Amino acid sequence: MINKAGHYILGIYHFTIMLRDTLEYTFRKDNYQPAAYKARRQAFEKSLEEKAQIKQILAKLGENGAKVETKLQEFIDLVYSDNSTVLKASGDELRVDHAQHLIIFEMVVGLHQTFWDILSGYLQAATSRQDINIDLGPLFEADERLYRTIAIQGLMNEIEKVFLEFQKAMQESRGAKTPQSNYIINDLTKLVQLVNFQKAHNRIKDTAFNDMVDGELRVLEMIEGKRELPLMPEEEVVPESKQIGVMINGVRHRSFPDVFRQARDINRAVLIESEKVWKERYLPIHQELMAGLKDGVDGDPKEPFDA
């Protein structure tokens, strides 16, 4: 049975899962589940109630905790409140304003990293004191790989869309900068910074994940003009699917849609494998956790302990 320290740490972990799952709204889908939205909204709202675990953790952090709490409240107001223009629940329908993906990315990326660092600190402290009776390291490793793969895929999808908007704006203005193109560049810069944030903060060492990230960063260098588009062999030209590349100085190169598509395919493969591993590690722990809650644990799992 998972002990009190394990329950407490998993409580923080499930909060990071809710942040991760909010990225669902940056992916275009035919429909979203209103029930899942309502459950997340309720949980986020309750997280700042006086006796809530998250509220108590932030209170321990003093001035820094107060700043995080303000940011969390801003996130709830912008995304999960009646005043939100990003998400609107109406009956059995949940509408997402896909023009506001950047708001979700900026809020989730920062908050997730903050609570991931808090989670890591509590786990390290509990492990060093031998207070915890379950090894959560493999699960958290799998989760970080899954979260960052989802985040990078969503960010790159948005970068592709915004970059194509920039190209169109520049074509229409015949290469002259306009207020519209400057606005687009500003959004593009923020999205690129968020991808670089994932690169800088991840602790994932496996080759497949890092090759994926390196490939995405090469694409970013191409759109920034720091790297040439790769050459496209003639045998890979497929006019039927519009994979014909682009001629540059008389030499055929891959087009931007080509390089985005290739990066997306690699990302998708890593995502599928990451989700599989995460489920394999999470489900047994979730079942044990639910069994413990049913049978009762020694002490209140919501009661904080000194990390």
PDB file of C-alpha atoms in Angstrom:
ATOM      1  CA  MET A   1       0.000   0.000   0.000  1.00  0.00           C
ATOM      2  CA  ILE A   2       1.313   3.439  -0.919  1.00  0.00           C
ATOM      3  CA  ASN A   3       2.125   5.397   2.255  1.00  0.00           C
ATOM      4  CA  LYS A   4       1.285   8.981   3.159  1.00  0.00           C
ATOM      5  CA  ALA A   5       4.372  10.519   1.549  1.00  0.00           C
ATOM      6  CA  GLY A   6       3.633   8.649  -1.677  1.00  0.00           C
ATOM      7  CA  HIS A   7       0.033   9.880  -1.682  1.00  0.00           C
ATOM      8  CA  TYR A   8       1.172  13.429  -1.062  1.00  0.00           C
ATOM      9  CA  ILE A   9       3.711  13.410  -3.899  1.00  0.00           C
ATOM     10  CA  LEU A  10       1.202  11.804  -6.273  1.00  0.00           C
ATOM     11  CA  GLY A  11      -1.197  14.618  -5.366  1.00  0.00           C
ATOM     12  CA  ILE A  12       1.301  17.144  -6.747  1.00  0.00           C
ATOM     13  CA  TYR A  13       1.939  14.886  -9.724  1.00  0.00           C
ATOM     14  CA  HIS A  14      -1.738  14.732 -10.667  1.00  0.00           C
ATOM     15  CA  PHE A  15      -1.802  18.530 -10.630  1.00  0.00           C
ATOM     16  CA  THR A  16       0.965  18.541 -13.266  1.00  0.00           C
ATOM     17  CA  ILE A  17      -1.067  16.054 -15.308  1.00  0.00           C
ATOM     18  CA  MET A  18      -3.970  18.523 -15.395  1.00  0.00           C
ATOM     19  CA  LEU A  19      -1.614  21.215 -16.662  1.00  0.00           C
ATOM     20  CA  ARG A  20      -0.237  18.823 -19.283  1.00  0.00           C
ATOM     21  CA  ASP A  21      -3.722  17.805 -20.399  1.00  0.00           C
ATOM     22  CA  THR A  22      -4.712  21.455 -20.884  1.00  0.00           C
ATOM     23  CA  LEU A  23      -2.451  21.383 -23.958  1.00  0.00           C
ATOM     24  CA  GLU A  24      -5.189  19.260 -25.543  1.00  0.00           C
ATOM     25  CA  TYR A  25      -6.911  22.528 -26.436  1.00  0.00           C
ATOM     26  CA  THR A  26      -4.024  23.596 -28.676  1.00  0.00           C
ATOM     27  CA  PHE A  27      -4.706  20.645 -30.994  1.00  0.00           C
ATOM     28  CA  ARG A  28      -7.553  21.016 -33.468  1.00  0.00           C
ATOM     29  CA  LYS A  29     -10.185  18.294 -32.953  1.00  0.00           C
ATOM     30  CA  ASP A  30     -13.741  17.748 -34.110  1.00  0.00           C
ATOM     31  CA  ASN A  31     -14.935  17.892 -30.515  1.00  0.00           C
ATOM     32  CA  TYR A  32     -13.700  18.112 -26.951  1.00  0.00           C
ATOM     33  CA  GLN A  33     -15.160  16.498 -23.853  1.00  0.00           C
ATOM     34  CA  PRO A  34     -17.075  19.017 -21.711  1.00  0.00           C
ATOM     35  CA  ALA A  35     -16.976  16.597 -18.755  1.00  0.00           C
ATOM     36  CA  ALA A  36     -13.163  16.533 -18.779  1.00  0.00           C
ATOM     37  CA  TYR A  37     -13.085  20.328 -19.020  1.00  0.00           C
ATOM     38  CA  LYS A  38     -15.478  20.712 -16.080  1.00  0.00           C
ATOM     39  CA  ALA A  39     -13.494  18.258 -13.953  1.00  0.00           C
ATOM     40  CA  ARG A  40     -10.233  20.107 -14.646  1.00  0.00           C
ATOM     41  CA  ARG A  41     -11.859  23.468 -14.012  1.00  0.00           C
ATOM     42  CA  GLN A  42     -13.256  22.343 -10.677  1.00  0.00           C
ATOM     43  CA  ALA A  43      -9.938  20.833  -9.619  1.00  0.00           C
ATOM     44  CA  PHE A  44      -7.981  23.961 -10.562  1.00  0.00           C
ATOM     45  CA  GLU A  45     -10.427  26.186  -8.691  1.00  0.00           C
ATOM     46  CA  LYS A  46     -10.270  23.992  -5.580  1.00  0.00           C
ATOM     47  CA  SER A  47      -6.463  23.961  -5.699  1.00  0.00           C
ATOM     48  CA  LEU A  48      -6.396  27.520  -4.345  1.00  0.00           C
ATOM     49  CA  GLU A  49      -8.836  26.948  -1.500  1.00  0.00           C
ATOM     50  CA  GLU A  50      -7.335  27.573   1.944  1.00  0.00           C
ATOM     51  CA  LYS A  51      -6.834  23.923   2.976  1.00  0.00           C
ATOM     52  CA  ALA A  52      -5.923  22.619  -0.469  1.00  0.00           C
ATOM     53  CA  GLN A  53      -2.592  20.877  -0.956  1.00  0.00           C
ATOM     54  CA  ILE A  54      -1.355  23.229  -3.693  1.00  0.00           C
ATOM     55  CA  LYS A  55      -2.355  26.305  -1.679  1.00  0.00           C
ATOM     56  CA  GLN A  56      -0.423  25.020   1.353  1.00  0.00           C
ATOM     57  CA  ILE A  57       2.649  24.186  -0.715  1.00  0.00           C
ATOM     58  CA  LEU A  58       2.737  27.675  -2.217  1.00  0.00           C
ATOM     59  CA  ALA A  59       2.260  29.245   1.225  1.00  0.00           C
ATOM     60  CA  LYS A  60       5.488  27.524   2.334  1.00  0.00           C
ATOM     61  CA  LEU A  61       7.405  29.238  -0.488  1.00  0.00           C
ATOM     62  CA  GLY A  62       6.830  32.752   0.849  1.00  0.00           C
ATOM     63  CA  GLU A  63       7.126  35.574  -1.671  1.00  0.00           C
ATOM     64  CA  ASN A  64       7.921  33.209  -4.553  1.00  0.00           C
ATOM     65  CA  GLY A  65       4.891  31.108  -3.683  1.00  0.00           C
ATOM     66  CA  ALA A  66       2.684  34.194  -3.747  1.00  0.00           C
ATOM     67  CA  LYS A  67       3.940  35.006  -7.244  1.00  0.00           C
ATOM     68  CA  VAL A  68       3.190  31.466  -8.429  1.00  0.00           C
ATOM     69  CA  GLU A  69      -0.272  31.626  -6.871  1.00  0.00           C
ATOM     70  CA  THR A  70      -0.968  34.891  -8.717  1.00  0.00           C
ATOM     71  CA  LYS A  71       0.149  33.261 -11.971  1.00  0.00           C
ATOM     72  CA  LEU A  72      -2.008  30.207 -11.298  1.00  0.00           C
ATOM     73  CA  GLN A  73      -5.036  32.387 -10.589  1.00  0.00           C
ATOM     74  CA  GLU A  74      -4.384  34.284 -13.822  1.00  0.00           C
ATOM     75  CA  PHE A  75      -4.238  30.973 -15.683  1.00  0.00           C
ATOM     76  CA  ILE A  76      -7.559  29.842 -14.193  1.00  0.00           C
ATOM     77  CA  ASP A  77      -9.168  33.192 -15.041  1.00  0.00           C
ATOM     78  CA  LEU A  78      -7.883  33.186 -18.626  1.00  0.00           C
ATOM     79  CA  VAL A  79      -8.571  29.537 -19.464  1.00  0.00           C
ATOM     80  CA  TYR A  80     -10.970  27.946 -16.969  1.00  0.00           C
ATOM     81  CA  SER A  81     -13.380  30.682 -15.858  1.00  0.00           C
ATOM     82  CA  ASP A  82     -16.708  31.995 -17.106  1.00  0.00           C
ATOM     83  CA  ASN A  83     -14.816  35.052 -18.367  1.00  0.00           C
ATOM     84  CA  SER A  84     -12.472  32.970 -20.524  1.00  0.00           C
ATOM     85  CA  THR A  85     -12.492  33.749 -24.232  1.00  0.00           C
ATOM     86  CA  VAL A  86     -10.193  30.782 -24.927  1.00  0.00           C
ATOM     87  CA  LEU A  87     -12.572  28.012 -23.801  1.00  0.00           C
ATOM     88  CA  LYS A  88     -16.354  28.300 -23.711  1.00  0.00           C
ATOM     89  CA  ALA A  89     -18.536  25.510 -22.351  1.00  0.00           C
ATOM     90  CA  SER A  90     -22.116  25.566 -23.582  1.00  0.00           C
ATOM     91  CA  GLY A  91     -24.318  22.597 -22.735  1.00  0.00           C
ATOM     92  CA  ASP A  92     -22.733  19.477 -24.192  1.00  0.00           C
ATOM     93  CA  GLU A  93     -20.318  21.469 -26.334  1.00  0.00           C
ATOM     94  CA  LEU A  94     -16.929  22.955 -25.588  1.00  0.00           C
ATOM     95  CA  ARG A  95     -15.725  25.613 -27.997  1.00  0.00           C
ATOM     96  CA  VAL A  96     -12.027  26.443 -28.347  1.00  0.00           C
ATOM     97  CA  ASP A  97     -10.788  29.703 -29.839  1.00  0.00           C
ATOM     98  CA  HIS A  98      -7.842  28.382 -31.840  1.00  0.00           C
ATOM     99  CA  ALA A  99      -6.586  31.915 -32.454  1.00  0.00           C
ATOM    100  CA  GLN A 100      -5.519  32.026 -28.789  1.00  0.00           C
ATOM    101  CA  HIS A 101      -3.266  28.988 -28.550  1.00  0.00           C
ATOM    102  CA  LEU A 102      -0.338  31.172 -27.510  1.00  0.00           C
ATOM    103  CA  ILE A 103      -2.102  32.086 -24.251  1.00  0.00           C
ATOM    104  CA  ILE A 104      -2.408  28.409 -23.333  1.00  0.00           C
ATOM    105  CA  PHE A 105       1.191  27.649 -24.250  1.00  0.00           C
ATOM    106  CA  GLU A 106       2.628  30.573 -22.309  1.00  0.00           C
ATOM    107  CA  MET A 107       0.613  29.808 -19.182  1.00  0.00           C
ATOM    108  CA  VAL A 108       0.995  26.016 -19.186  1.00  0.00           C
ATOM    109  CA  VAL A 109       4.712  25.866 -20.009  1.00  0.00           C
ATOM    110  CA  GLY A 110       5.701  28.175 -17.172  1.00  0.00           C
ATOM    111  CA  LEU A 111       3.359  26.709 -14.556  1.00  0.00           C
ATOM    112  CA  HIS A 112       4.164  23.120 -15.475  1.00  0.00           C
ATOM    113  CA  GLN A 113       7.894  23.715 -15.078  1.00  0.00           C
ATOM    114  CA  THR A 114       7.342  25.406 -11.719  1.00  0.00           C
ATOM    115  CA  PHE A 115       5.273  22.559 -10.313  1.00  0.00           C
ATOM    116  CA  TRP A 116       7.532  19.950 -11.905  1.00  0.00           C
ATOM    117  CA  ASP A 117      10.450  21.469 -10.021  1.00  0.00           C
ATOM    118  CA  ILE A 118       8.388  21.444  -6.805  1.00  0.00           C
ATOM    119  CA  LEU A 119       7.435  17.813  -7.436  1.00  0.00           C
ATOM    120  CA  SER A 120      11.067  16.835  -8.032  1.00  0.00           C
ATOM    121  CA  GLY A 121      12.100  18.545  -4.811  1.00  0.00           C
ATOM    122  CA  TYR A 122       9.518  16.705  -2.722  1.00  0.00           C
ATOM    123  CA  LEU A 123      10.407  13.366  -4.312  1.00  0.00           C
ATOM    124  CA  GLN A 124      14.124  13.876  -3.753  1.00  0.00           C
ATOM    125  CA  ALA A 125      13.586  14.853  -0.112  1.00  0.00           C
ATOM    126  CA  ALA A 126      11.228  11.947   0.626  1.00  0.00           C
ATOM    127  CA  THR A 127      13.547   9.465  -1.105  1.00  0.00           C
ATOM    128  CA  SER A 128      16.671  10.649   0.713  1.00  0.00           C
ATOM    129  CA  ARG A 129      14.870  10.287   4.042  1.00  0.00           C
ATOM    130  CA  GLN A 130      13.385   6.943   3.000  1.00  0.00           C
ATOM    131  CA  ASP A 131       9.921   8.312   3.795  1.00  0.00           C
ATOM    132  CA  ILE A 132       8.350   6.947   0.609  1.00  0.00           C
ATOM    133  CA  ASN A 133       7.667   3.267  -0.041  1.00  0.00           C
ATOM    134  CA  ILE A 134       7.196   3.407  -3.816  1.00  0.00           C
ATOM    135  CA  ASP A 135       9.678   4.132  -6.613  1.00  0.00           C
ATOM    136  CA  LEU A 136       8.129   6.937  -8.667  1.00  0.00           C
ATOM    137  CA  GLY A 137      11.297   7.772 -10.614  1.00  0.00           C
ATOM    138  CA  PRO A 138      10.515   5.638 -13.706  1.00  0.00           C
ATOM    139  CA  LEU A 139       6.964   7.038 -13.911  1.00  0.00           C
ATOM    140  CA  PHE A 140       8.141  10.633 -13.693  1.00  0.00           C
ATOM    141  CA  GLU A 141      10.818  10.002 -16.335  1.00  0.00           C
ATOM    142  CA  ALA A 142       8.151   8.620 -18.681  1.00  0.00           C
ATOM    143  CA  ASP A 143       5.832  11.528 -17.913  1.00  0.00           C
ATOM    144  CA  GLU A 144       8.458  14.174 -18.642  1.00  0.00           C
ATOM    145  CA  ARG A 145       9.187  12.547 -22.001  1.00  0.00           C
ATOM    146  CA  LEU A 146       5.475  12.444 -22.817  1.00  0.00           C
ATOM    147  CA  TYR A 147       4.782  16.013 -21.659  1.00  0.00           C
ATOM    148  CA  ARG A 148       7.682  17.568 -23.518  1.00  0.00           C
ATOM    149  CA  THR A 149       6.896  15.627 -26.688  1.00  0.00           C
ATOM    150  CA  ILE A 150       3.276  16.846 -26.563  1.00  0.00           C
ATOM    151  CA  ALA A 151       4.399  20.414 -25.857  1.00  0.00           C
ATOM    152  CA  ILE A 152       6.940  20.446 -28.677  1.00  0.00           C
ATOM    153  CA  GLN A 153       4.488  18.929 -31.152  1.00  0.00           C
ATOM    154  CA  GLY A 154       1.834  21.509 -30.288  1.00  0.00           C
ATOM    155  CA  LEU A 155       4.315  24.378 -30.446  1.00  0.00           C
ATOM    156  CA  MET A 156       5.724  23.256 -33.793  1.00  0.00           C
ATOM    157  CA  ASN A 157       2.206  22.913 -35.234  1.00  0.00           C
ATOM    158  CA  GLU A 158       1.532  26.487 -34.165  1.00  0.00           C
ATOM    159  CA  ILE A 159       4.880  27.720 -35.480  1.00  0.00           C
ATOM    160  CA  GLU A 160       4.133  26.179 -38.884  1.00  0.00           C
ATOM    161  CA  LYS A 161       0.742  27.915 -39.020  1.00  0.00           C
ATOM    162  CA  VAL A 162       2.109  31.285 -37.902  1.00  0.00           C
ATOM    163  CA  PHE A 163       5.122  31.061 -40.230  1.00  0.00           C
ATOM    164  CA  LEU A 164       2.868  30.419 -43.217  1.00  0.00           C
ATOM    165  CA  GLU A 165       0.818  33.462 -42.180  1.00  0.00           C
ATOM    166  CA  PHE A 166       4.035  35.482 -42.083  1.00  0.00           C
ATOM    167  CA  GLN A 167       5.060  34.315 -45.555  1.00  0.00           C
ATOM    168  CA  LYS A 168       1.636  35.253 -46.914  1.00  0.00           C
ATOM    169  CA  ALA A 169       1.764  38.687 -45.273  1.00  0.00           C
ATOM    170  CA  MET A 170       5.208  39.362 -46.731  1.00  0.00           C
ATOM    171  CA  GLN A 171       4.108  38.256 -50.205  1.00  0.00           C
ATOM    172  CA  GLU A 172       1.111  40.570 -50.043  1.00  0.00           C
ATOM    173  CA  SER A 173       3.307  43.484 -48.928  1.00  0.00           C
ATOM    174  CA  ARG A 174       5.991  42.579 -51.506  1.00  0.00           C
ATOM    175  CA  GLY A 175       8.573  42.067 -48.797  1.00  0.00           C
ATOM    176  CA  ALA A 176       7.890  45.254 -46.862  1.00  0.00           C
ATOM    177  CA  LYS A 177       7.407  45.031 -43.114  1.00  0.00           C
ATOM    178  CA  THR A 178       3.928  45.957 -41.960  1.00  0.00           C
ATOM    179  CA  PRO A 179       2.188  46.168 -38.569  1.00  0.00           C
ATOM    180  CA  GLN A 180       0.635  42.797 -39.390  1.00  0.00           C
ATOM    181  CA  SER A 181       3.956  41.128 -40.201  1.00  0.00           C
ATOM    182  CA  ASN A 182       5.549  42.641 -37.071  1.00  0.00           C
ATOM    183  CA  TYR A 183       2.691  41.262 -34.971  1.00  0.00           C
ATOM    184  CA  ILE A 184       3.162  37.821 -36.508  1.00  0.00           C
ATOM    185  CA  ILE A 185       6.933  37.947 -35.910  1.00  0.00           C
ATOM    186  CA  ASN A 186       6.286  38.781 -32.266  1.00  0.00           C
ATOM    187  CA  ASP A 187       4.090  35.678 -31.847  1.00  0.00           C
ATOM    188  CA  LEU A 188       6.563  33.549 -33.780  1.00  0.00           C
ATOM    189  CA  THR A 189       9.418  34.705 -31.545  1.00  0.00           C
ATOM    190  CA  LYS A 190       7.472  33.747 -28.400  1.00  0.00           C
ATOM    191  CA  LEU A 191       6.681  30.290 -29.781  1.00  0.00           C
ATOM    192  CA  VAL A 192      10.314  29.661 -30.728  1.00  0.00           C
ATOM    193  CA  GLN A 193      11.387  30.708 -27.230  1.00  0.00           C
ATOM    194  CA  LEU A 194       8.970  28.166 -25.736  1.00  0.00           C
ATOM    195  CA  VAL A 195      10.468  25.367 -27.849  1.00  0.00           C
ATOM    196  CA  ASN A 196      13.953  26.402 -26.746  1.00  0.00           C
ATOM    197  CA  PHE A 197      12.647  26.362 -23.158  1.00  0.00           C
ATOM    198  CA  GLN A 198      11.790  22.678 -23.554  1.00  0.00           C
ATOM    199  CA  LYS A 199      15.285  21.998 -24.868  1.00  0.00           C
ATOM    200  CA  ALA A 200      16.929  23.874 -22.000  1.00  0.00           C
ATOM    201  CA  HIS A 201      14.915  22.365 -19.147  1.00  0.00           C
ATOM    202  CA  ASN A 202      14.498  18.716 -20.081  1.00  0.00           C
ATOM    203  CA  ARG A 203      16.517  15.974 -18.396  1.00  0.00           C
ATOM    204  CA  ILE A 204      15.780  13.318 -21.000  1.00  0.00           C
ATOM    205  CA  LYS A 205      18.828  11.483 -22.322  1.00  0.00           C
ATOM    206  CA  ASP A 206      17.518   8.869 -24.758  1.00  0.00           C
ATOM    207  CA  THR A 207      18.578   9.197 -28.372  1.00  0.00           C
ATOM    208  CA  ALA A 208      15.152   9.096 -30.064  1.00  0.00           C
ATOM    209  CA  PHE A 209      13.801  12.015 -28.043  1.00  0.00           C
ATOM    210  CA  ASN A 210      16.909  14.157 -28.425  1.00  0.00           C
ATOM    211  CA  ASP A 211      17.165  13.436 -32.158  1.00  0.00           C
ATOM    212  CA  MET A 212      13.558  14.630 -32.439  1.00  0.00           C
ATOM    213  CA  VAL A 213      14.326  17.846 -30.548  1.00  0.00           C
ATOM    214  CA  ASP A 214      17.478  18.478 -32.579  1.00  0.00           C
ATOM    215  CA  GLY A 215      15.457  18.019 -35.772  1.00  0.00           C
ATOM    216  CA  GLU A 216      12.843  20.536 -34.620  1.00  0.00           C
ATOM    217  CA  LEU A 217      15.571  23.039 -33.746  1.00  0.00           C
ATOM    218  CA  ARG A 218      17.049  22.643 -37.233  1.00  0.00           C
ATOM    219  CA  VAL A 219      13.642  23.526 -38.689  1.00  0.00           C
ATOM    220  CA  LEU A 220      13.560  26.639 -36.497  1.00  0.00           C
ATOM    221  CA  GLU A 221      16.998  27.638 -37.799  1.00  0.00           C
ATOM    222  CA  MET A 222      15.657  27.277 -41.340  1.00  0.00           C
ATOM    223  CA  ILE A 223      12.704  29.586 -40.782  1.00  0.00           C
ATOM    224  CA  GLU A 224      15.012  32.077 -39.055  1.00  0.00           C
ATOM    225  CA  GLY A 225      17.312  32.021 -42.078  1.00  0.00           C
ATOM    226  CA  LYS A 226      20.229  30.567 -40.103  1.00  0.00           C
ATOM    227  CA  ARG A 227      20.255  27.282 -42.034  1.00  0.00           C
ATOM    228  CA  GLU A 228      19.525  26.410 -45.667  1.00  0.00           C
ATOM    229  CA  LEU A 229      16.630  24.182 -46.601  1.00  0.00           C
ATOM    230  CA  PRO A 230      17.974  20.647 -47.210  1.00  0.00           C
ATOM    231  CA  LEU A 231      18.511  19.344 -50.720  1.00  0.00           C
ATOM    232  CA  MET A 232      15.731  17.192 -52.176  1.00  0.00           C
ATOM    233  CA  PRO A 233      16.768  14.154 -54.235  1.00  0.00           C
ATOM    234  CA  GLU A 234      14.912  13.883 -57.547  1.00  0.00           C
ATOM    235  CA  GLU A 235      13.776  10.343 -56.707  1.00  0.00           C
ATOM    236  CA  GLU A 236      11.791  11.755 -53.777  1.00  0.00           C
ATOM    237  CA  VAL A 237       9.833  14.218 -55.901  1.00  0.00           C
ATOM    238  CA  VAL A 238       6.156  13.190 -55.920  1.00  0.00           C
ATOM    239  CA  PRO A 239       4.043  15.676 -57.923  1.00  0.00           C
ATOM    240  CA  GLU A 240       0.790  13.840 -57.077  1.00  0.00           C
ATOM    241  CA  SER A 241       1.211  14.668 -53.391  1.00  0.00           C
ATOM    242  CA  LYS A 242       2.716  18.117 -54.112  1.00  0.00           C
ATOM    243  CA  GLN A 243       6.068  16.993 -52.709  1.00  0.00           C
ATOM    244  CA  ILE A 244       8.108  18.770 -55.336  1.00  0.00           C
ATOM    245  CA  GLY A 245      10.342  20.920 -53.176  1.00  0.00           C
ATOM    246  CA  VAL A 246      11.450  24.383 -54.220  1.00  0.00           C
ATOM    247  CA  MET A 247      14.103  25.502 -56.691  1.00  0.00           C
ATOM    248  CA  ILE A 248      16.803  27.716 -55.152  1.00  0.00           C
ATOM    249  CA  ASN A 249      19.544  28.947 -57.507  1.00  0.00           C
ATOM    250  CA  GLY A 250      18.644  26.181 -59.922  1.00  0.00           C
ATOM    251  CA  VAL A 251      18.940  23.431 -57.307  1.00  0.00           C
ATOM    252  CA  ARG A 252      15.945  21.578 -55.848  1.00  0.00           C
ATOM    253  CA  HIS A 253      15.540  21.843 -52.079  1.00  0.00           C
ATOM    254  CA  ARG A 254      12.873  20.601 -49.734  1.00  0.00           C
ATOM    255  CA  SER A 255      10.138  23.147 -49.106  1.00  0.00           C
ATOM    256  CA  PHE A 256       9.096  24.430 -45.697  1.00  0.00           C
ATOM    257  CA  PRO A 257       5.971  22.225 -45.743  1.00  0.00           C
ATOM    258  CA  ASP A 258       8.295  19.272 -46.477  1.00  0.00           C
ATOM    259  CA  VAL A 259      10.578  19.903 -43.499  1.00  0.00           C
ATOM    260  CA  PHE A 260       7.664  20.587 -41.156  1.00  0.00           C
ATOM    261  CA  ARG A 261       5.981  17.372 -42.307  1.00  0.00           C
ATOM    262  CA  GLN A 262       9.134  15.305 -41.783  1.00  0.00           C
ATOM    263  CA  ALA A 263       9.623  16.739 -38.288  1.00  0.00           C
ATOM    264  CA  ARG A 264       5.958  16.134 -37.482  1.00  0.00           C
ATOM    265  CA  ASP A 265       6.197  12.466 -38.528  1.00  0.00           C
ATOM    266  CA  ILE A 266       9.221  11.925 -36.283  1.00  0.00           C
ATOM    267  CA  ASN A 267       7.499  13.721 -33.407  1.00  0.00           C
ATOM    268  CA  ARG A 268       4.372  11.597 -33.817  1.00  0.00           C
ATOM    269  CA  ALA A 269       6.402   8.367 -33.624  1.00  0.00           C
ATOM    270  CA  VAL A 270       8.112   9.518 -30.418  1.00  0.00           C
ATOM    271  CA  LEU A 271       4.741  10.579 -28.994  1.00  0.00           C
ATOM    272  CA  ILE A 272       3.143   7.184 -29.650  1.00  0.00           C
ATOM    273  CA  GLU A 273       6.028   5.362 -27.987  1.00  0.00           C
ATOM    274  CA  SER A 274       6.140   7.837 -25.074  1.00  0.00           C
ATOM    275  CA  GLU A 275       2.432   7.467 -24.363  1.00  0.00           C
ATOM    276  CA  LYS A 276       2.719   3.671 -24.436  1.00  0.00           C
ATOM    277  CA  VAL A 277       5.551   3.644 -21.894  1.00  0.00           C
ATOM    278  CA  TRP A 278       3.810   6.192 -19.675  1.00  0.00           C
ATOM    279  CA  LYS A 279       0.604   4.136 -19.551  1.00  0.00           C
ATOM    280  CA  GLU A 280       2.547   0.979 -18.717  1.00  0.00           C
ATOM    281  CA  ARG A 281       4.154   2.724 -15.747  1.00  0.00           C
ATOM    282  CA  TYR A 282       1.173   4.782 -14.619  1.00  0.00           C
ATOM    283  CA  LEU A 283      -1.677   2.280 -14.610  1.00  0.00           C
ATOM    284  CA  PRO A 284      -0.269  -0.077 -11.927  1.00  0.00           C
ATOM    285  CA  ILE A 285       0.465   2.888  -9.657  1.00  0.00           C
ATOM    286  CA  HIS A 286      -2.974   4.367 -10.289  1.00  0.00           C
ATOM    287  CA  GLN A 287      -4.626   1.059  -9.420  1.00  0.00           C
ATOM    288  CA  GLU A 288      -2.584   0.775  -6.234  1.00  0.00           C
ATOM    289  CA  LEU A 289      -3.413   4.355  -5.352  1.00  0.00           C
ATOM    290  CA  MET A 290      -7.136   3.803  -5.835  1.00  0.00           C
ATOM    291  CA  ALA A 291      -6.997   0.631  -3.751  1.00  0.00           C
ATOM    292  CA  GLY A 292      -5.242   2.529  -0.980  1.00  0.00           C
ATOM    293  CA  LEU A 293      -7.822   5.300  -0.996  1.00  0.00           C
ATOM    294  CA  LYS A 294     -10.574   2.693  -0.770  1.00  0.00           C
ATOM    295  CA  ASP A 295      -8.941   0.812   2.096  1.00  0.00           C
ATOM    296  CA  GLY A 296      -7.592   3.899   3.849  1.00  0.00           C
ATOM    297  CA  VAL A 297      -3.994   4.984   4.378  1.00  0.00           C
ATOM    298  CA  ASP A 298      -1.992   5.727   7.480  1.00  0.00           C
ATOM    299  CA  GLY A 299      -2.591   9.435   7.989  1.00  0.00           C
ATOM    300  CA  ASP A 300      -4.130  12.088   5.809  1.00  0.00           C
ATOM    301  CA  PRO A 301      -2.618  11.930   2.300  1.00  0.00           C
ATOM    302  CA  LYS A 302      -3.363  15.651   1.941  1.00  0.00           C
ATOM    303  CA  GLU A 303      -1.334  16.536   5.037  1.00  0.00           C
ATOM    304  CA  PRO A 304       1.923  18.271   4.029  1.00  0.00           C
ATOM    305  CA  PHE A 305       5.275  17.118   5.330  1.00  0.00           C
ATOM    306  CA  ASP A 306       8.499  19.112   5.356  1.00  0.00           C
ATOM    307  CA  ALA A 307      10.436  18.637   2.131  1.00  0.00           C
TER     308      ALA A 307
END
